[in-house]
Short mmCIF file of C-alpha atoms in Angstrom, two decimals:
data_model
loop_
_atom_site.label_atom_id
_atom_site.label_comp_id
_atom_site.label_asym_id
_atom_site.label_seq_id
_atom_site.Cartn_x
_atom_site.Cartn_y
_atom_site.Cartn_z
CA ILE Z 257 -12.72 -6.68 155.66
CA LEU Z 258 -13.94 -4.98 158.82
CA ASN Z 259 -16.94 -6.68 160.36
CA VAL Z 260 -19.22 -5.90 163.29
CA GLU Z 261 -21.14 -8.78 164.84
CA GLN Z 262 -24.10 -8.45 167.14
CA SER Z 263 -25.60 -11.22 169.22
CA PRO Z 264 -28.12 -12.50 169.71
CA GLN Z 265 -29.92 -11.66 166.49
CA SER Z 266 -33.24 -11.48 168.37
CA LEU Z 267 -34.40 -11.71 171.91
CA HIS Z 268 -37.77 -12.02 173.62
CA VAL Z 269 -38.13 -11.15 177.31
CA GLN Z 270 -40.92 -10.51 179.77
CA GLU Z 271 -41.65 -7.09 181.19
CA GLY Z 272 -39.41 -6.47 184.18
CA ASP Z 273 -36.60 -8.76 182.99
CA SER Z 274 -33.12 -7.33 182.64
CA THR Z 275 -31.24 -8.21 179.50
CA ASN Z 276 -28.01 -7.58 177.67
CA PHE Z 277 -26.55 -8.06 174.23
CA THR Z 278 -23.16 -7.95 172.63
CA CYS Z 279 -21.41 -6.05 169.89
CA SER Z 280 -18.05 -7.42 168.67
CA PHE Z 281 -15.70 -5.38 166.50
CA PRO Z 282 -12.05 -5.39 165.38
CA SER Z 283 -9.80 -4.34 168.25
CA SER Z 284 -7.13 -2.70 166.08
CA ASN Z 285 -7.09 1.05 165.33
CA PHE Z 286 -10.26 1.61 167.35
CA TYR Z 287 -11.73 5.10 167.23
CA ALA Z 288 -15.36 5.04 168.38
CA LEU Z 289 -18.32 2.78 169.05
CA HIS Z 290 -21.89 4.01 168.62
CA TRP Z 291 -25.13 2.48 169.87
CA TYR Z 292 -28.49 3.25 168.26
CA ARG Z 293 -32.04 2.28 169.08
CA TRP Z 294 -34.31 1.73 166.08
CA GLU Z 295 -38.04 1.36 166.44
CA THR Z 296 -40.06 0.06 163.53
CA ALA Z 297 -41.07 2.79 161.06
CA LYS Z 298 -38.95 5.39 162.85
CA SER Z 299 -35.44 6.76 162.49
CA PRO Z 300 -32.51 5.19 164.32
CA GLU Z 301 -32.03 7.13 167.55
CA ALA Z 302 -28.55 7.68 168.94
CA LEU Z 303 -28.00 6.25 172.41
CA PHE Z 304 -24.26 6.44 173.11
CA VAL Z 305 -20.94 7.28 171.54
CA MET Z 306 -18.09 5.55 173.34
CA THR Z 307 -14.40 6.15 172.79
CA LEU Z 308 -12.41 5.10 175.86
CA ASN Z 309 -11.53 1.57 176.92
CA GLY Z 310 -13.41 0.74 180.09
CA ASP Z 311 -15.94 3.48 179.48
CA GLU Z 312 -19.43 3.00 180.82
CA LYS Z 313 -22.37 5.15 179.78
CA LYS Z 314 -25.90 5.25 181.12
CA LYS Z 315 -29.20 6.69 179.93
CA GLY Z 316 -32.11 5.87 182.19
CA ARG Z 317 -32.42 2.09 182.39
CA ILE Z 318 -30.01 1.53 179.51
CA SER Z 319 -26.26 1.33 179.98
CA ALA Z 320 -23.30 0.26 177.88
CA THR Z 321 -19.72 -0.79 178.51
CA LEU Z 322 -16.74 -0.82 176.21
CA ASN Z 323 -13.64 -3.03 175.97
CA THR Z 324 -11.49 -1.84 173.09
CA LYS Z 325 -8.61 -4.23 173.81
CA GLU Z 326 -10.73 -7.31 173.23
CA GLY Z 327 -13.16 -5.67 170.83
CA TYR Z 328 -16.58 -5.82 172.43
CA SER Z 329 -19.30 -3.68 173.93
CA TYR Z 330 -22.28 -4.75 176.00
CA LEU Z 331 -25.64 -3.00 176.10
CA TYR Z 332 -27.72 -3.60 179.22
CA ILE Z 333 -31.39 -2.86 179.78
CA LYS Z 334 -32.59 -3.03 183.36
CA GLY Z 335 -36.24 -3.87 184.04
CA SER Z 336 -37.31 -4.10 180.39
CA GLN Z 337 -40.56 -2.39 179.41
CA PRO Z 338 -42.70 -2.96 176.28
CA GLU Z 339 -41.58 0.43 174.97
CA ASP Z 340 -38.00 -0.88 174.91
CA SER Z 341 -39.00 -3.18 172.04
CA ALA Z 342 -36.79 -2.14 169.15
CA THR Z 343 -33.71 -3.12 167.19
CA TYR Z 344 -30.47 -2.07 168.85
CA LEU Z 345 -27.65 -1.31 166.45
CA CYS Z 346 -23.99 -0.84 167.16
CA ALA Z 347 -21.60 0.86 164.76
CA PHE Z 348 -17.83 0.98 164.89
CA ASN Z 349 -15.27 3.12 163.21
CA GLN Z 350 -11.55 3.33 162.91
CA ALA Z 351 -9.85 6.63 162.25
CA GLY Z 352 -10.67 7.85 158.77
CA THR Z 353 -13.27 5.20 158.03
CA ALA Z 354 -17.02 5.24 157.84
CA LEU Z 355 -19.27 3.81 160.52
CA ILE Z 356 -19.63 0.07 160.07
CA PHE Z 357 -22.95 -1.16 161.38
CA GLY Z 358 -23.89 -4.53 162.76
CA LYS Z 359 -27.19 -6.10 161.73
CA GLY Z 360 -28.68 -5.37 165.12
CA THR Z 361 -30.32 -7.22 167.98
CA THR Z 362 -34.11 -7.11 167.87
CA LEU Z 363 -35.63 -7.00 171.33
CA SER Z 364 -39.26 -7.83 171.99
CA VAL Z 365 -40.68 -7.19 175.47
CA SER Z 366 -44.05 -8.69 176.39
CA SER Z 367 -46.25 -7.31 179.12
CA ASN B 66 -35.87 21.48 166.30
CA ALA B 67 -37.02 19.37 163.38
CA GLY B 68 -35.11 16.19 162.81
CA VAL B 69 -33.55 14.98 159.61
CA MET B 70 -36.14 14.98 156.83
CA GLN B 71 -36.15 12.66 153.88
CA ASN B 72 -38.49 12.58 150.94
CA PRO B 73 -40.12 10.81 149.43
CA ARG B 74 -40.63 8.12 152.04
CA HIS B 75 -41.51 5.59 149.37
CA LEU B 76 -40.46 5.67 145.74
CA VAL B 77 -41.36 3.24 142.98
CA ARG B 78 -39.45 3.28 139.73
CA ARG B 79 -39.32 1.06 136.68
CA ARG B 80 -36.03 -0.30 135.46
CA GLY B 81 -34.11 2.33 133.51
CA GLN B 82 -35.73 5.33 135.21
CA GLU B 83 -33.98 7.80 137.48
CA ALA B 84 -34.49 8.02 141.23
CA ARG B 85 -33.87 11.20 143.20
CA LEU B 86 -33.79 11.01 146.98
CA ARG B 87 -33.73 14.15 149.08
CA CYS B 88 -32.35 14.77 152.55
CA SER B 89 -32.67 17.93 154.61
CA PRO B 90 -30.27 17.82 157.57
CA MET B 91 -31.10 19.04 161.04
CA LYS B 92 -30.88 22.79 161.53
CA GLY B 93 -27.30 23.82 162.14
CA HIS B 94 -25.86 20.62 160.66
CA SER B 95 -23.61 20.92 157.66
CA HIS B 96 -22.44 17.31 157.39
CA VAL B 97 -24.51 14.69 155.60
CA TYR B 98 -24.03 10.94 155.26
CA TRP B 99 -25.94 8.53 153.04
CA TYR B 100 -26.41 4.86 153.90
CA ARG B 101 -28.12 1.99 152.12
CA GLN B 102 -29.83 -0.98 153.69
CA LEU B 103 -30.34 -3.92 151.37
CA PRO B 104 -32.84 -6.62 152.40
CA GLU B 105 -31.50 -8.72 155.29
CA GLU B 106 -28.38 -6.55 155.52
CA GLY B 107 -27.15 -3.87 157.89
CA LEU B 108 -26.73 -0.20 157.08
CA LYS B 109 -23.86 0.34 154.65
CA PHE B 110 -22.09 3.68 154.23
CA MET B 111 -22.25 5.24 150.78
CA VAL B 112 -21.04 8.84 150.85
CA TYR B 113 -20.13 11.70 153.19
CA LEU B 114 -20.70 15.29 152.11
CA GLN B 115 -20.19 18.74 153.51
CA LYS B 116 -21.72 21.79 151.91
CA GLU B 117 -20.70 21.80 148.23
CA ASN B 118 -18.07 19.10 148.79
CA ILE B 119 -17.92 15.34 148.60
CA ILE B 120 -15.54 14.27 151.36
CA ASP B 121 -15.67 10.49 151.01
CA GLU B 122 -17.60 8.43 148.45
CA SER B 123 -15.80 5.16 149.01
CA GLY B 124 -19.04 3.28 149.61
CA MET B 125 -20.89 4.48 146.56
CA PRO B 126 -21.09 2.38 143.38
CA LYS B 127 -18.90 3.91 140.69
CA GLU B 128 -21.58 3.96 138.04
CA ARG B 129 -25.11 5.39 138.01
CA PHE B 130 -24.92 6.81 141.55
CA SER B 131 -24.12 10.41 142.42
CA ALA B 132 -24.65 12.70 145.38
CA GLU B 133 -24.56 16.40 146.00
CA PHE B 134 -25.10 18.81 148.87
CA PRO B 135 -25.47 22.29 147.41
CA LYS B 136 -24.97 25.53 149.26
CA GLU B 137 -28.73 25.97 149.39
CA GLY B 138 -31.28 23.19 149.57
CA PRO B 139 -31.27 19.55 150.49
CA SER B 140 -28.72 16.89 149.75
CA ILE B 141 -29.67 14.75 146.75
CA LEU B 142 -28.79 11.14 146.09
CA ARG B 143 -29.36 10.38 142.43
CA ILE B 144 -29.55 6.95 140.90
CA GLN B 145 -29.66 6.81 137.12
CA GLN B 146 -31.01 3.91 135.09
CA VAL B 147 -32.18 2.02 138.15
CA VAL B 148 -32.03 -1.77 138.26
CA ARG B 149 -33.86 -4.22 140.51
CA GLY B 150 -30.77 -4.58 142.70
CA ASP B 151 -31.08 -0.92 143.67
CA SER B 152 -34.25 -1.72 145.62
CA ALA B 153 -33.36 -0.89 149.21
CA ALA B 154 -33.94 1.58 152.00
CA TYR B 155 -31.74 4.66 151.72
CA PHE B 156 -31.02 6.57 154.91
CA CYS B 157 -29.53 9.97 155.38
CA ALA B 158 -27.86 11.17 158.57
CA SER B 159 -26.50 14.55 159.56
CA SER B 160 -24.08 15.81 162.17
CA ARG B 161 -23.20 19.23 163.47
CA GLN B 162 -19.49 18.66 163.21
CA GLY B 163 -17.37 16.42 161.11
CA GLY B 164 -13.85 16.40 159.84
CA VAL B 165 -11.58 16.36 156.84
CA ASP B 166 -12.36 12.67 156.67
CA LEU B 167 -14.77 10.34 158.40
CA THR B 168 -12.95 10.54 161.74
CA SER B 169 -15.45 12.08 164.10
CA THR B 170 -17.23 11.12 167.27
CA ASP B 171 -20.01 13.57 166.59
CA THR B 172 -23.38 11.89 166.77
CA GLN B 173 -25.07 11.20 163.47
CA TYR B 174 -28.81 11.82 163.50
CA PHE B 175 -30.78 9.71 161.08
CA GLY B 176 -33.78 10.44 158.92
CA PRO B 177 -36.68 8.00 158.45
CA GLY B 178 -35.35 6.70 155.16
CA THR B 179 -36.63 6.40 151.60
CA ARG B 180 -37.72 2.96 150.50
CA LEU B 181 -36.97 2.52 146.83
CA THR B 182 -38.67 -0.23 144.91
CA VAL B 183 -37.60 -0.93 141.35
CA LEU B 184 -40.13 -2.85 139.29
#
């Protein structure tokens, strides 16, 4: 059974702190890793799609890295702001399979 | 460009009734995916459709659940004879491109979901 684990489950930081969280996935037959940002009462919003080992993607203060050989991806947020408060989901797929989502890391940023 | 639309946002049904959930993909998208989120669980894939075709329904329960994506109109997820265990949030996503199977790196854009409550 393919499983995607995200840690920590929740995180509380102060405004201005930088933070990171982890997504772990099976390292065999890797095809793609997706990151989403999901604010309460809204739709999940796509952040990154990553396919290459060693890839690093950046969008504003948010960046992500990918290690397909060991099966993990890190999401970093630099200088957290209250508007970054959301649940961050990662989803993994192998060729021919559906996206398998983790349960997410819920980030809360206080001002 | 309007995002993925789902309606209704909230649906209450009694046991044994039918539930119909609608999803209108983003303009220009012809690939639709349905996911279910049970309480305390992550999003779980149910079915992948292209216009008039079901491509992969490996995540959909074999009984009572069906999905369609007609040539015209929204995609419909239909649940017959609902039971309490069907209570969940159902999300639809769409993508511009897809494939002959689920292998695609094209971004999936999600709708706001329909929250089904079965009394």
